[in-house]
Amino acid sequence: MMRPSDIGNPPYVARVEKIESDNRNNVKVRVRWYYRPEESLGGRRQFHGAKELFLSDHYDVQSAKTVEGKCIVHSFKDYTKLENVGAEDYYWRFEYKAATGAFTPDRVAVYCKCEMPYNPDDLMVQCEGCKDWYHPACVGMTIEEAKMLEHFVCFECSEDDFKQFQNGFHASPVSDAKVESKRHKR
Ligand SMILES: [Zn+2]
Ligand SMILES: [Zn+2]
């Protein structure tokens, strides 16, 4: 964590690549910046979590005196497995090109009827049929209702179940085609 240029702003986050001193014994750190979503060209989007950072291709040399403390920038997978998220826990899932605003990867899995990438700050429920994840609000539930649920089957899957029941044991070709057309990536 490094002191921001404006005192009111949150600290900058960087990965220290090298520590060295110059010929006058000033200690310098070579850093690779993490960008917060609001610092990126595209700005913060709905699926960006509060603790999300982008690993940029922007390097700098700074005085070691600007270092304020330490934090942990987890991989996205590790972050989603944390039992408790502390103030020092952050994550990254995208690399970011500071000059062009491009992200790597430029495609990620999307979920729910709203087809959004996963925001780990938002509660989602998993359908036992299609295994897709849904935001409670997108399937007409409150967060409190979703937390109480022991089982969840989405509307499409409960309709498919009903059709299979009507058609007998074998699913019709129509319902097979429907399952195959479900998109999980874009
Ligand atoms: Zn949704
Ligand atoms: Zn489903």
Short mmCIF file of N, CA and C and ligand atoms in Angstrom, two decimals:
data_model
loop_
_atom_site.label_atom_id
_atom_site.label_comp_id
_atom_site.label_asym_id
_atom_site.label_seq_id
_atom_site.Cartn_x
_atom_site.Cartn_y
_atom_site.Cartn_z
N MET A 1 0.86 -1.16 0.00
CA MET A 1 0.00 0.00 0.00
C MET A 1 0.91 1.22 0.00
N MET A 2 0.62 2.17 -0.91
CA MET A 2 1.50 3.34 -1.02
C MET A 2 0.69 4.61 -0.92
N ARG A 3 1.32 5.61 -0.30
CA ARG A 3 0.65 6.88 -0.03
C ARG A 3 0.13 7.50 -1.32
N PRO A 4 -1.16 7.85 -1.34
CA PRO A 4 -1.72 8.47 -2.56
C PRO A 4 -1.29 9.93 -2.67
N SER A 5 -1.35 10.48 -3.86
CA SER A 5 -0.96 11.87 -4.05
C SER A 5 -1.97 12.81 -3.38
N ASP A 6 -3.25 12.42 -3.35
CA ASP A 6 -4.27 13.18 -2.61
C ASP A 6 -4.56 12.44 -1.31
N ILE A 7 -4.43 13.15 -0.20
CA ILE A 7 -4.56 12.50 1.11
C ILE A 7 -5.95 11.87 1.29
N GLY A 8 -6.98 12.45 0.69
CA GLY A 8 -8.34 11.92 0.86
C GLY A 8 -8.59 10.61 0.13
N ASN A 9 -7.73 10.25 -0.82
CA ASN A 9 -7.95 9.05 -1.64
C ASN A 9 -7.45 7.78 -0.93
N PRO A 10 -7.99 6.62 -1.31
CA PRO A 10 -7.46 5.37 -0.75
C PRO A 10 -6.02 5.16 -1.22
N PRO A 11 -5.24 4.39 -0.45
CA PRO A 11 -3.84 4.19 -0.85
C PRO A 11 -3.72 3.50 -2.20
N TYR A 12 -2.61 3.76 -2.89
CA TYR A 12 -2.30 3.02 -4.11
C TYR A 12 -1.86 1.63 -3.71
N VAL A 13 -2.11 0.67 -4.59
CA VAL A 13 -1.67 -0.70 -4.34
C VAL A 13 -0.70 -1.10 -5.45
N ALA A 14 0.43 -1.66 -5.05
CA ALA A 14 1.45 -2.06 -6.03
C ALA A 14 2.11 -3.35 -5.60
N ARG A 15 2.66 -4.02 -6.58
CA ARG A 15 3.48 -5.20 -6.32
C ARG A 15 4.94 -4.74 -6.37
N VAL A 16 5.68 -4.98 -5.30
CA VAL A 16 7.09 -4.56 -5.27
C VAL A 16 7.90 -5.59 -6.05
N GLU A 17 8.61 -5.10 -7.08
CA GLU A 17 9.40 -6.00 -7.92
C GLU A 17 10.86 -6.00 -7.49
N LYS A 18 11.31 -4.88 -6.91
CA LYS A 18 12.73 -4.73 -6.61
C LYS A 18 12.91 -3.62 -5.58
N ILE A 19 13.86 -3.79 -4.69
CA ILE A 19 14.20 -2.74 -3.73
C ILE A 19 15.68 -2.41 -3.93
N GLU A 20 16.00 -1.14 -4.08
CA GLU A 20 17.41 -0.78 -4.32
C GLU A 20 17.68 0.60 -3.74
N SER A 21 18.96 0.90 -3.52
CA SER A 21 19.28 2.24 -3.04
C SER A 21 20.16 2.93 -4.08
N ASP A 22 20.00 4.24 -4.19
CA ASP A 22 20.83 4.98 -5.15
C ASP A 22 22.16 5.36 -4.48
N ASN A 23 23.01 6.11 -5.18
CA ASN A 23 24.34 6.41 -4.64
C ASN A 23 24.31 7.39 -3.46
N ARG A 24 23.13 7.96 -3.15
CA ARG A 24 23.03 8.80 -1.95
C ARG A 24 22.25 8.08 -0.85
N ASN A 25 22.13 6.76 -0.99
CA ASN A 25 21.48 5.92 0.02
C ASN A 25 19.98 6.16 0.21
N ASN A 26 19.32 6.69 -0.83
CA ASN A 26 17.86 6.76 -0.79
C ASN A 26 17.32 5.42 -1.26
N VAL A 27 16.44 4.83 -0.47
CA VAL A 27 15.90 3.52 -0.85
C VAL A 27 14.73 3.71 -1.81
N LYS A 28 14.81 3.00 -2.91
CA LYS A 28 13.77 3.09 -3.96
C LYS A 28 13.13 1.72 -4.14
N VAL A 29 11.85 1.75 -4.49
CA VAL A 29 11.18 0.49 -4.83
C VAL A 29 10.71 0.56 -6.28
N ARG A 30 10.98 -0.52 -7.00
CA ARG A 30 10.42 -0.63 -8.35
C ARG A 30 9.10 -1.37 -8.21
N VAL A 31 8.02 -0.74 -8.65
CA VAL A 31 6.69 -1.32 -8.42
C VAL A 31 5.94 -1.55 -9.74
N ARG A 32 5.05 -2.49 -9.68
CA ARG A 32 4.07 -2.71 -10.76
C ARG A 32 2.72 -2.38 -10.15
N TRP A 33 2.04 -1.39 -10.71
CA TRP A 33 0.81 -0.89 -10.10
C TRP A 33 -0.37 -1.84 -10.30
N TYR A 34 -1.15 -1.95 -9.27
CA TYR A 34 -2.52 -2.45 -9.39
C TYR A 34 -3.42 -1.24 -9.56
N TYR A 35 -4.39 -1.32 -10.46
CA TYR A 35 -5.36 -0.25 -10.64
C TYR A 35 -6.67 -0.63 -9.95
N ARG A 36 -7.30 0.34 -9.33
CA ARG A 36 -8.67 0.13 -8.85
C ARG A 36 -9.60 0.34 -10.05
N PRO A 37 -10.78 -0.32 -10.05
CA PRO A 37 -11.67 -0.18 -11.22
C PRO A 37 -11.94 1.28 -11.60
N GLU A 38 -12.09 2.16 -10.60
CA GLU A 38 -12.40 3.56 -10.95
C GLU A 38 -11.23 4.29 -11.59
N GLU A 39 -10.02 3.71 -11.47
CA GLU A 39 -8.86 4.33 -12.10
C GLU A 39 -8.65 3.84 -13.54
N SER A 40 -9.45 2.86 -13.97
CA SER A 40 -9.29 2.31 -15.32
C SER A 40 -10.07 3.17 -16.31
N LEU A 41 -9.74 3.03 -17.59
CA LEU A 41 -10.39 3.84 -18.62
C LEU A 41 -11.89 3.58 -18.69
N GLY A 42 -12.29 2.31 -18.50
CA GLY A 42 -13.71 1.97 -18.58
C GLY A 42 -14.49 2.28 -17.31
N GLY A 43 -13.77 2.58 -16.21
CA GLY A 43 -14.42 2.87 -14.93
C GLY A 43 -14.92 1.62 -14.23
N ARG A 44 -15.55 1.83 -13.08
CA ARG A 44 -16.09 0.70 -12.31
C ARG A 44 -17.37 0.20 -12.95
N ARG A 45 -17.49 -1.13 -13.06
CA ARG A 45 -18.71 -1.72 -13.59
C ARG A 45 -19.37 -2.56 -12.52
N GLN A 46 -20.62 -2.93 -12.81
CA GLN A 46 -21.46 -3.58 -11.80
C GLN A 46 -20.85 -4.87 -11.26
N PHE A 47 -20.11 -5.60 -12.12
CA PHE A 47 -19.57 -6.89 -11.66
C PHE A 47 -18.22 -6.76 -10.97
N HIS A 48 -17.67 -5.54 -10.88
CA HIS A 48 -16.41 -5.36 -10.16
C HIS A 48 -16.68 -5.34 -8.66
N GLY A 49 -15.98 -6.18 -7.92
CA GLY A 49 -16.16 -6.22 -6.48
C GLY A 49 -15.47 -5.04 -5.81
N ALA A 50 -15.86 -4.78 -4.55
CA ALA A 50 -15.28 -3.68 -3.79
C ALA A 50 -13.77 -3.87 -3.59
N LYS A 51 -13.30 -5.13 -3.54
CA LYS A 51 -11.90 -5.41 -3.29
C LYS A 51 -11.17 -5.84 -4.57
N GLU A 52 -11.73 -5.50 -5.71
CA GLU A 52 -11.13 -5.90 -6.98
C GLU A 52 -10.03 -4.92 -7.43
N LEU A 53 -8.93 -5.49 -7.90
CA LEU A 53 -7.83 -4.70 -8.48
C LEU A 53 -7.47 -5.30 -9.82
N PHE A 54 -6.90 -4.49 -10.71
CA PHE A 54 -6.41 -4.99 -11.99
C PHE A 54 -4.88 -4.94 -11.96
N LEU A 55 -4.24 -6.02 -12.38
CA LEU A 55 -2.78 -6.03 -12.44
C LEU A 55 -2.35 -5.33 -13.73
N SER A 56 -1.77 -4.14 -13.60
CA SER A 56 -1.48 -3.33 -14.80
C SER A 56 -0.10 -3.63 -15.36
N ASP A 57 0.15 -3.08 -16.55
CA ASP A 57 1.48 -3.17 -17.17
C ASP A 57 2.25 -1.87 -16.93
N HIS A 58 1.86 -1.13 -15.91
CA HIS A 58 2.42 0.19 -15.61
C HIS A 58 3.41 0.04 -14.44
N TYR A 59 4.69 0.29 -14.73
CA TYR A 59 5.75 0.17 -13.73
C TYR A 59 6.24 1.56 -13.34
N ASP A 60 6.82 1.66 -12.15
CA ASP A 60 7.32 2.94 -11.65
C ASP A 60 8.46 2.69 -10.68
N VAL A 61 9.24 3.73 -10.44
CA VAL A 61 10.21 3.69 -9.35
C VAL A 61 9.78 4.77 -8.36
N GLN A 62 9.61 4.37 -7.10
CA GLN A 62 9.11 5.27 -6.07
C GLN A 62 10.05 5.25 -4.87
N SER A 63 10.03 6.32 -4.09
CA SER A 63 10.77 6.31 -2.83
C SER A 63 10.13 5.31 -1.89
N ALA A 64 10.96 4.54 -1.18
CA ALA A 64 10.43 3.56 -0.22
C ALA A 64 9.64 4.25 0.89
N LYS A 65 9.85 5.56 1.05
CA LYS A 65 9.12 6.29 2.11
C LYS A 65 7.63 6.38 1.82
N THR A 66 7.22 6.15 0.56
CA THR A 66 5.78 6.24 0.25
C THR A 66 5.04 4.94 0.60
N VAL A 67 5.82 3.89 0.96
CA VAL A 67 5.17 2.62 1.34
C VAL A 67 4.50 2.79 2.70
N GLU A 68 3.21 2.49 2.76
CA GLU A 68 2.46 2.68 4.01
C GLU A 68 2.19 1.38 4.74
N GLY A 69 2.20 0.28 4.04
CA GLY A 69 1.88 -0.99 4.70
C GLY A 69 1.75 -2.08 3.68
N LYS A 70 1.22 -3.22 4.14
CA LYS A 70 1.18 -4.41 3.31
C LYS A 70 -0.27 -4.87 3.16
N CYS A 71 -0.60 -5.43 2.01
CA CYS A 71 -1.91 -6.07 1.86
C CYS A 71 -1.70 -7.36 1.08
N ILE A 72 -2.73 -8.15 0.95
CA ILE A 72 -2.62 -9.41 0.21
C ILE A 72 -3.53 -9.32 -1.00
N VAL A 73 -2.95 -9.49 -2.19
CA VAL A 73 -3.78 -9.51 -3.41
C VAL A 73 -3.88 -10.96 -3.86
N HIS A 74 -5.03 -11.56 -3.58
CA HIS A 74 -5.27 -12.97 -3.88
C HIS A 74 -5.60 -13.18 -5.35
N SER A 75 -5.45 -14.43 -5.81
CA SER A 75 -6.06 -14.80 -7.08
C SER A 75 -7.58 -14.79 -6.84
N PHE A 76 -8.34 -14.68 -7.91
CA PHE A 76 -9.80 -14.63 -7.77
C PHE A 76 -10.33 -15.90 -7.09
N LYS A 77 -9.77 -17.04 -7.51
CA LYS A 77 -10.22 -18.32 -6.98
C LYS A 77 -9.96 -18.40 -5.46
N ASP A 78 -8.76 -18.01 -5.05
CA ASP A 78 -8.43 -18.04 -3.62
C ASP A 78 -9.32 -17.08 -2.84
N TYR A 79 -9.58 -15.91 -3.44
CA TYR A 79 -10.39 -14.91 -2.74
C TYR A 79 -11.80 -15.43 -2.49
N THR A 80 -12.38 -16.11 -3.48
CA THR A 80 -13.75 -16.60 -3.32
C THR A 80 -13.82 -17.72 -2.28
N LYS A 81 -12.68 -18.30 -1.92
CA LYS A 81 -12.67 -19.36 -0.90
C LYS A 81 -12.40 -18.84 0.49
N LEU A 82 -12.08 -17.55 0.64
CA LEU A 82 -11.80 -17.00 1.98
C LEU A 82 -13.05 -17.08 2.84
N GLU A 83 -12.86 -17.51 4.08
CA GLU A 83 -14.01 -17.55 4.99
C GLU A 83 -14.35 -16.15 5.48
N ASN A 84 -13.31 -15.38 5.77
CA ASN A 84 -13.51 -14.00 6.18
C ASN A 84 -12.63 -13.10 5.33
N VAL A 85 -13.21 -12.01 4.86
CA VAL A 85 -12.44 -11.05 4.07
C VAL A 85 -12.04 -9.90 4.99
N GLY A 86 -10.75 -9.76 5.21
CA GLY A 86 -10.25 -8.68 6.07
C GLY A 86 -9.97 -7.43 5.26
N ALA A 87 -9.67 -6.35 5.97
CA ALA A 87 -9.38 -5.07 5.30
C ALA A 87 -8.18 -5.20 4.36
N GLU A 88 -7.25 -6.12 4.69
CA GLU A 88 -6.02 -6.24 3.89
C GLU A 88 -6.18 -7.19 2.71
N ASP A 89 -7.34 -7.82 2.54
CA ASP A 89 -7.55 -8.78 1.45
C ASP A 89 -8.11 -8.12 0.20
N TYR A 90 -7.43 -8.31 -0.91
CA TYR A 90 -7.90 -7.85 -2.23
C TYR A 90 -7.78 -9.03 -3.19
N TYR A 91 -8.26 -8.85 -4.42
CA TYR A 91 -8.06 -9.90 -5.43
C TYR A 91 -7.89 -9.26 -6.80
N TRP A 92 -7.32 -10.04 -7.71
CA TRP A 92 -7.27 -9.62 -9.12
C TRP A 92 -7.66 -10.80 -10.00
N ARG A 93 -8.31 -10.53 -11.11
CA ARG A 93 -8.63 -11.57 -12.11
C ARG A 93 -8.34 -11.09 -13.52
N PHE A 94 -8.11 -9.77 -13.68
CA PHE A 94 -7.80 -9.23 -15.01
C PHE A 94 -6.45 -8.54 -14.99
N GLU A 95 -5.68 -8.75 -16.08
CA GLU A 95 -4.55 -7.87 -16.33
C GLU A 95 -5.07 -6.70 -17.15
N TYR A 96 -4.43 -5.56 -16.98
CA TYR A 96 -4.95 -4.32 -17.55
C TYR A 96 -3.83 -3.55 -18.25
N LYS A 97 -4.07 -3.18 -19.50
CA LYS A 97 -3.10 -2.37 -20.24
C LYS A 97 -3.44 -0.90 -20.04
N ALA A 98 -2.59 -0.21 -19.32
CA ALA A 98 -2.92 1.17 -18.92
C ALA A 98 -3.08 2.10 -20.12
N ALA A 99 -2.32 1.87 -21.20
CA ALA A 99 -2.36 2.79 -22.35
C ALA A 99 -3.66 2.64 -23.15
N THR A 100 -4.16 1.41 -23.29
CA THR A 100 -5.31 1.18 -24.16
C THR A 100 -6.59 0.88 -23.39
N GLY A 101 -6.47 0.53 -22.11
CA GLY A 101 -7.65 0.14 -21.33
C GLY A 101 -8.10 -1.28 -21.60
N ALA A 102 -7.25 -2.08 -22.28
CA ALA A 102 -7.64 -3.46 -22.63
C ALA A 102 -7.40 -4.41 -21.45
N PHE A 103 -8.28 -5.40 -21.35
CA PHE A 103 -8.19 -6.40 -20.29
C PHE A 103 -7.80 -7.76 -20.84
N THR A 104 -7.05 -8.52 -20.03
CA THR A 104 -6.78 -9.92 -20.32
C THR A 104 -7.18 -10.74 -19.11
N PRO A 105 -8.01 -11.78 -19.21
CA PRO A 105 -8.72 -12.17 -20.42
C PRO A 105 -9.79 -11.14 -20.79
N ASP A 106 -10.17 -11.12 -22.08
CA ASP A 106 -11.23 -10.19 -22.48
C ASP A 106 -12.60 -10.86 -22.48
N ARG A 107 -12.63 -12.15 -22.15
CA ARG A 107 -13.91 -12.85 -22.01
C ARG A 107 -13.89 -13.62 -20.70
N VAL A 108 -14.99 -13.57 -19.98
CA VAL A 108 -15.11 -14.37 -18.76
C VAL A 108 -16.48 -15.03 -18.73
N ALA A 109 -16.59 -16.05 -17.90
CA ALA A 109 -17.87 -16.74 -17.76
C ALA A 109 -18.92 -15.76 -17.23
N VAL A 110 -20.13 -15.91 -17.73
CA VAL A 110 -21.24 -15.08 -17.25
C VAL A 110 -22.32 -15.99 -16.68
N TYR A 111 -23.10 -15.43 -15.78
CA TYR A 111 -24.08 -16.22 -15.04
C TYR A 111 -25.41 -15.49 -15.01
N CYS A 112 -26.43 -16.22 -14.66
CA CYS A 112 -27.75 -15.66 -14.36
C CYS A 112 -28.44 -15.20 -15.65
N LYS A 113 -29.72 -14.83 -15.50
CA LYS A 113 -30.49 -14.32 -16.63
C LYS A 113 -29.91 -13.00 -17.13
N CYS A 114 -29.24 -12.27 -16.23
CA CYS A 114 -28.67 -10.97 -16.61
C CYS A 114 -27.33 -11.12 -17.33
N GLU A 115 -26.79 -12.36 -17.41
CA GLU A 115 -25.54 -12.65 -18.12
C GLU A 115 -24.39 -11.74 -17.69
N MET A 116 -24.16 -11.71 -16.39
CA MET A 116 -23.08 -10.88 -15.86
C MET A 116 -21.96 -11.77 -15.31
N PRO A 117 -20.69 -11.29 -15.41
CA PRO A 117 -19.62 -12.00 -14.71
C PRO A 117 -19.87 -11.97 -13.20
N TYR A 118 -19.24 -12.87 -12.50
CA TYR A 118 -19.47 -13.02 -11.06
C TYR A 118 -18.87 -11.86 -10.28
N ASN A 119 -19.67 -11.22 -9.46
CA ASN A 119 -19.19 -10.24 -8.49
C ASN A 119 -19.24 -10.91 -7.12
N PRO A 120 -18.07 -11.19 -6.52
CA PRO A 120 -18.08 -11.96 -5.26
C PRO A 120 -18.77 -11.23 -4.10
N ASP A 121 -19.07 -9.95 -4.25
CA ASP A 121 -19.80 -9.23 -3.20
C ASP A 121 -21.29 -9.57 -3.21
N ASP A 122 -21.77 -10.13 -4.32
CA ASP A 122 -23.21 -10.39 -4.44
C ASP A 122 -23.53 -11.85 -4.17
N LEU A 123 -24.54 -12.09 -3.35
CA LEU A 123 -25.02 -13.44 -3.10
C LEU A 123 -25.66 -14.01 -4.37
N MET A 124 -25.35 -15.27 -4.67
CA MET A 124 -26.01 -15.95 -5.79
C MET A 124 -26.48 -17.32 -5.31
N VAL A 125 -27.53 -17.83 -5.95
CA VAL A 125 -28.02 -19.18 -5.64
C VAL A 125 -27.84 -20.06 -6.87
N GLN A 126 -27.50 -21.33 -6.63
CA GLN A 126 -27.25 -22.24 -7.75
C GLN A 126 -28.48 -23.11 -8.01
N CYS A 127 -28.86 -23.20 -9.29
CA CYS A 127 -29.97 -24.08 -9.68
C CYS A 127 -29.49 -25.53 -9.66
N GLU A 128 -30.28 -26.40 -9.08
CA GLU A 128 -29.90 -27.81 -9.00
C GLU A 128 -30.06 -28.52 -10.35
N GLY A 129 -30.81 -27.89 -11.27
CA GLY A 129 -30.98 -28.48 -12.59
C GLY A 129 -29.84 -28.12 -13.53
N CYS A 130 -29.77 -26.87 -13.94
CA CYS A 130 -28.79 -26.44 -14.95
C CYS A 130 -27.45 -26.04 -14.35
N LYS A 131 -27.36 -25.96 -13.03
CA LYS A 131 -26.13 -25.59 -12.30
C LYS A 131 -25.70 -24.14 -12.55
N ASP A 132 -26.54 -23.37 -13.23
CA ASP A 132 -26.22 -21.95 -13.38
C ASP A 132 -26.47 -21.25 -12.04
N TRP A 133 -25.85 -20.09 -11.89
CA TRP A 133 -26.01 -19.29 -10.66
C TRP A 133 -26.89 -18.09 -10.95
N TYR A 134 -27.71 -17.72 -9.98
CA TYR A 134 -28.67 -16.63 -10.16
C TYR A 134 -28.61 -15.63 -9.02
N HIS A 135 -28.80 -14.35 -9.38
CA HIS A 135 -28.99 -13.32 -8.35
C HIS A 135 -30.43 -13.45 -7.84
N PRO A 136 -30.62 -13.42 -6.53
CA PRO A 136 -31.99 -13.50 -6.02
C PRO A 136 -32.93 -12.50 -6.71
N ALA A 137 -32.49 -11.25 -6.86
CA ALA A 137 -33.37 -10.23 -7.44
C ALA A 137 -33.79 -10.58 -8.86
N CYS A 138 -32.90 -11.28 -9.62
CA CYS A 138 -33.21 -11.62 -11.01
C CYS A 138 -34.23 -12.76 -11.11
N VAL A 139 -34.44 -13.49 -10.02
CA VAL A 139 -35.44 -14.56 -10.04
C VAL A 139 -36.56 -14.26 -9.04
N GLY A 140 -36.73 -12.97 -8.74
CA GLY A 140 -37.88 -12.53 -7.95
C GLY A 140 -37.84 -12.91 -6.48
N MET A 141 -36.62 -12.96 -5.91
CA MET A 141 -36.49 -13.28 -4.48
C MET A 141 -35.74 -12.16 -3.78
N THR A 142 -35.97 -12.04 -2.48
CA THR A 142 -35.13 -11.13 -1.69
C THR A 142 -33.90 -11.91 -1.23
N ILE A 143 -32.88 -11.20 -0.78
CA ILE A 143 -31.66 -11.84 -0.30
C ILE A 143 -31.97 -12.69 0.94
N GLU A 144 -32.86 -12.19 1.79
CA GLU A 144 -33.26 -12.95 2.99
C GLU A 144 -33.91 -14.28 2.59
N GLU A 145 -34.80 -14.22 1.60
CA GLU A 145 -35.46 -15.45 1.13
C GLU A 145 -34.43 -16.43 0.58
N ALA A 146 -33.46 -15.90 -0.18
CA ALA A 146 -32.44 -16.77 -0.80
C ALA A 146 -31.58 -17.45 0.26
N LYS A 147 -31.28 -16.73 1.35
CA LYS A 147 -30.44 -17.31 2.41
C LYS A 147 -31.15 -18.45 3.13
N MET A 148 -32.48 -18.39 3.15
CA MET A 148 -33.27 -19.42 3.85
C MET A 148 -33.44 -20.68 3.01
N LEU A 149 -33.22 -20.56 1.68
CA LEU A 149 -33.49 -21.68 0.77
C LEU A 149 -32.56 -22.86 1.04
N GLU A 150 -33.11 -24.06 1.00
CA GLU A 150 -32.25 -25.24 1.04
C GLU A 150 -32.06 -25.82 -0.35
N HIS A 151 -33.05 -25.65 -1.23
CA HIS A 151 -32.97 -26.13 -2.61
C HIS A 151 -33.47 -25.03 -3.53
N PHE A 152 -32.85 -24.95 -4.71
CA PHE A 152 -33.33 -23.97 -5.68
C PHE A 152 -33.31 -24.58 -7.07
N VAL A 153 -34.43 -24.46 -7.77
CA VAL A 153 -34.51 -24.86 -9.17
C VAL A 153 -35.07 -23.66 -9.93
N CYS A 154 -34.36 -23.25 -10.99
CA CYS A 154 -34.78 -22.05 -11.71
C CYS A 154 -36.07 -22.31 -12.48
N PHE A 155 -36.67 -21.24 -12.95
CA PHE A 155 -37.96 -21.34 -13.63
C PHE A 155 -37.87 -22.23 -14.87
N GLU A 156 -36.82 -22.05 -15.70
CA GLU A 156 -36.67 -22.84 -16.93
C GLU A 156 -36.56 -24.33 -16.58
N CYS A 157 -35.77 -24.67 -15.57
CA CYS A 157 -35.59 -26.08 -15.21
C CYS A 157 -36.87 -26.68 -14.63
N SER A 158 -37.62 -25.90 -13.87
CA SER A 158 -38.85 -26.48 -13.33
C SER A 158 -39.87 -26.67 -14.45
N GLU A 159 -39.83 -25.81 -15.49
CA GLU A 159 -40.68 -26.03 -16.67
C GLU A 159 -40.25 -27.27 -17.44
N ASP A 160 -38.92 -27.46 -17.61
CA ASP A 160 -38.40 -28.64 -18.31
C ASP A 160 -38.83 -29.92 -17.59
N ASP A 161 -38.73 -29.89 -16.27
CA ASP A 161 -39.16 -31.05 -15.47
C ASP A 161 -40.61 -31.39 -15.76
N PHE A 162 -41.42 -30.33 -15.84
CA PHE A 162 -42.84 -30.52 -16.05
C PHE A 162 -43.09 -31.12 -17.44
N LYS A 163 -42.34 -30.64 -18.47
CA LYS A 163 -42.48 -31.16 -19.84
C LYS A 163 -42.06 -32.62 -19.91
N GLN A 164 -40.94 -32.94 -19.24
CA GLN A 164 -40.47 -34.33 -19.25
C GLN A 164 -41.51 -35.24 -18.61
N PHE A 165 -42.13 -34.73 -17.57
CA PHE A 165 -43.17 -35.48 -16.89
C PHE A 165 -44.34 -35.72 -17.84
N GLN A 166 -44.68 -34.69 -18.64
CA GLN A 166 -45.80 -34.82 -19.59
C GLN A 166 -45.45 -35.76 -20.74
N ASN A 167 -44.17 -35.71 -21.20
CA ASN A 167 -43.75 -36.48 -22.37
C ASN A 167 -43.35 -37.91 -22.03
N GLY A 168 -43.38 -38.24 -20.80
CA GLY A 168 -42.87 -39.54 -20.41
C GLY A 168 -41.40 -39.44 -20.08
N PHE A 169 -40.73 -40.59 -20.00
CA PHE A 169 -39.36 -40.60 -19.50
C PHE A 169 -38.39 -39.90 -20.45
N HIS A 170 -38.57 -40.06 -21.80
CA HIS A 170 -37.61 -39.49 -22.74
C HIS A 170 -37.92 -38.03 -23.02
N ALA A 171 -36.91 -37.21 -22.89
CA ALA A 171 -37.08 -35.78 -23.17
C ALA A 171 -37.26 -35.59 -24.67
N SER A 172 -38.05 -34.63 -25.07
CA SER A 172 -38.26 -34.39 -26.50
C SER A 172 -37.02 -33.73 -27.09
N PRO A 173 -36.81 -33.89 -28.46
CA PRO A 173 -35.67 -33.21 -29.11
C PRO A 173 -35.70 -31.71 -28.89
N VAL A 174 -36.88 -31.15 -28.79
CA VAL A 174 -37.01 -29.70 -28.60
C VAL A 174 -36.33 -29.27 -27.29
N SER A 175 -36.60 -30.03 -26.23
CA SER A 175 -36.02 -29.61 -24.96
C SER A 175 -34.52 -29.88 -24.93
N ASP A 176 -34.03 -30.90 -25.69
CA ASP A 176 -32.58 -31.12 -25.78
C ASP A 176 -31.89 -29.92 -26.43
N ALA A 177 -32.49 -29.44 -27.52
CA ALA A 177 -31.90 -28.31 -28.24
C ALA A 177 -31.83 -27.08 -27.33
N LYS A 178 -32.81 -26.95 -26.51
CA LYS A 178 -32.87 -25.80 -25.62
C LYS A 178 -31.72 -25.84 -24.61
N VAL A 179 -31.44 -27.02 -24.10
CA VAL A 179 -30.35 -27.15 -23.13
C VAL A 179 -29.02 -26.81 -23.79
N GLU A 180 -28.82 -27.31 -25.04
CA GLU A 180 -27.54 -27.06 -25.71
C GLU A 180 -27.32 -25.60 -26.05
N SER A 181 -28.40 -24.87 -26.24
CA SER A 181 -28.23 -23.47 -26.64
C SER A 181 -27.90 -22.56 -25.45
N LYS A 182 -27.92 -23.10 -24.25
CA LYS A 182 -27.59 -22.25 -23.08
C LYS A 182 -26.14 -21.81 -23.15
N ARG A 183 -25.94 -20.55 -22.97
CA ARG A 183 -24.60 -19.98 -23.09
C ARG A 183 -24.04 -19.69 -21.71
N HIS A 184 -22.79 -20.08 -21.49
CA HIS A 184 -22.15 -19.73 -20.23
C HIS A 184 -20.96 -18.82 -20.44
N LYS A 185 -20.66 -18.59 -21.69
CA LYS A 185 -19.50 -17.70 -21.96
C LYS A 185 -19.91 -16.71 -23.04
N ARG A 186 -19.27 -15.60 -23.04
CA ARG A 186 -19.43 -14.71 -24.18
C ARG A 186 -18.15 -13.96 -24.44
ZN ZN B 1 -28.76 -11.61 -12.42
ZN ZN B 2 -31.92 -24.23 -13.90
#
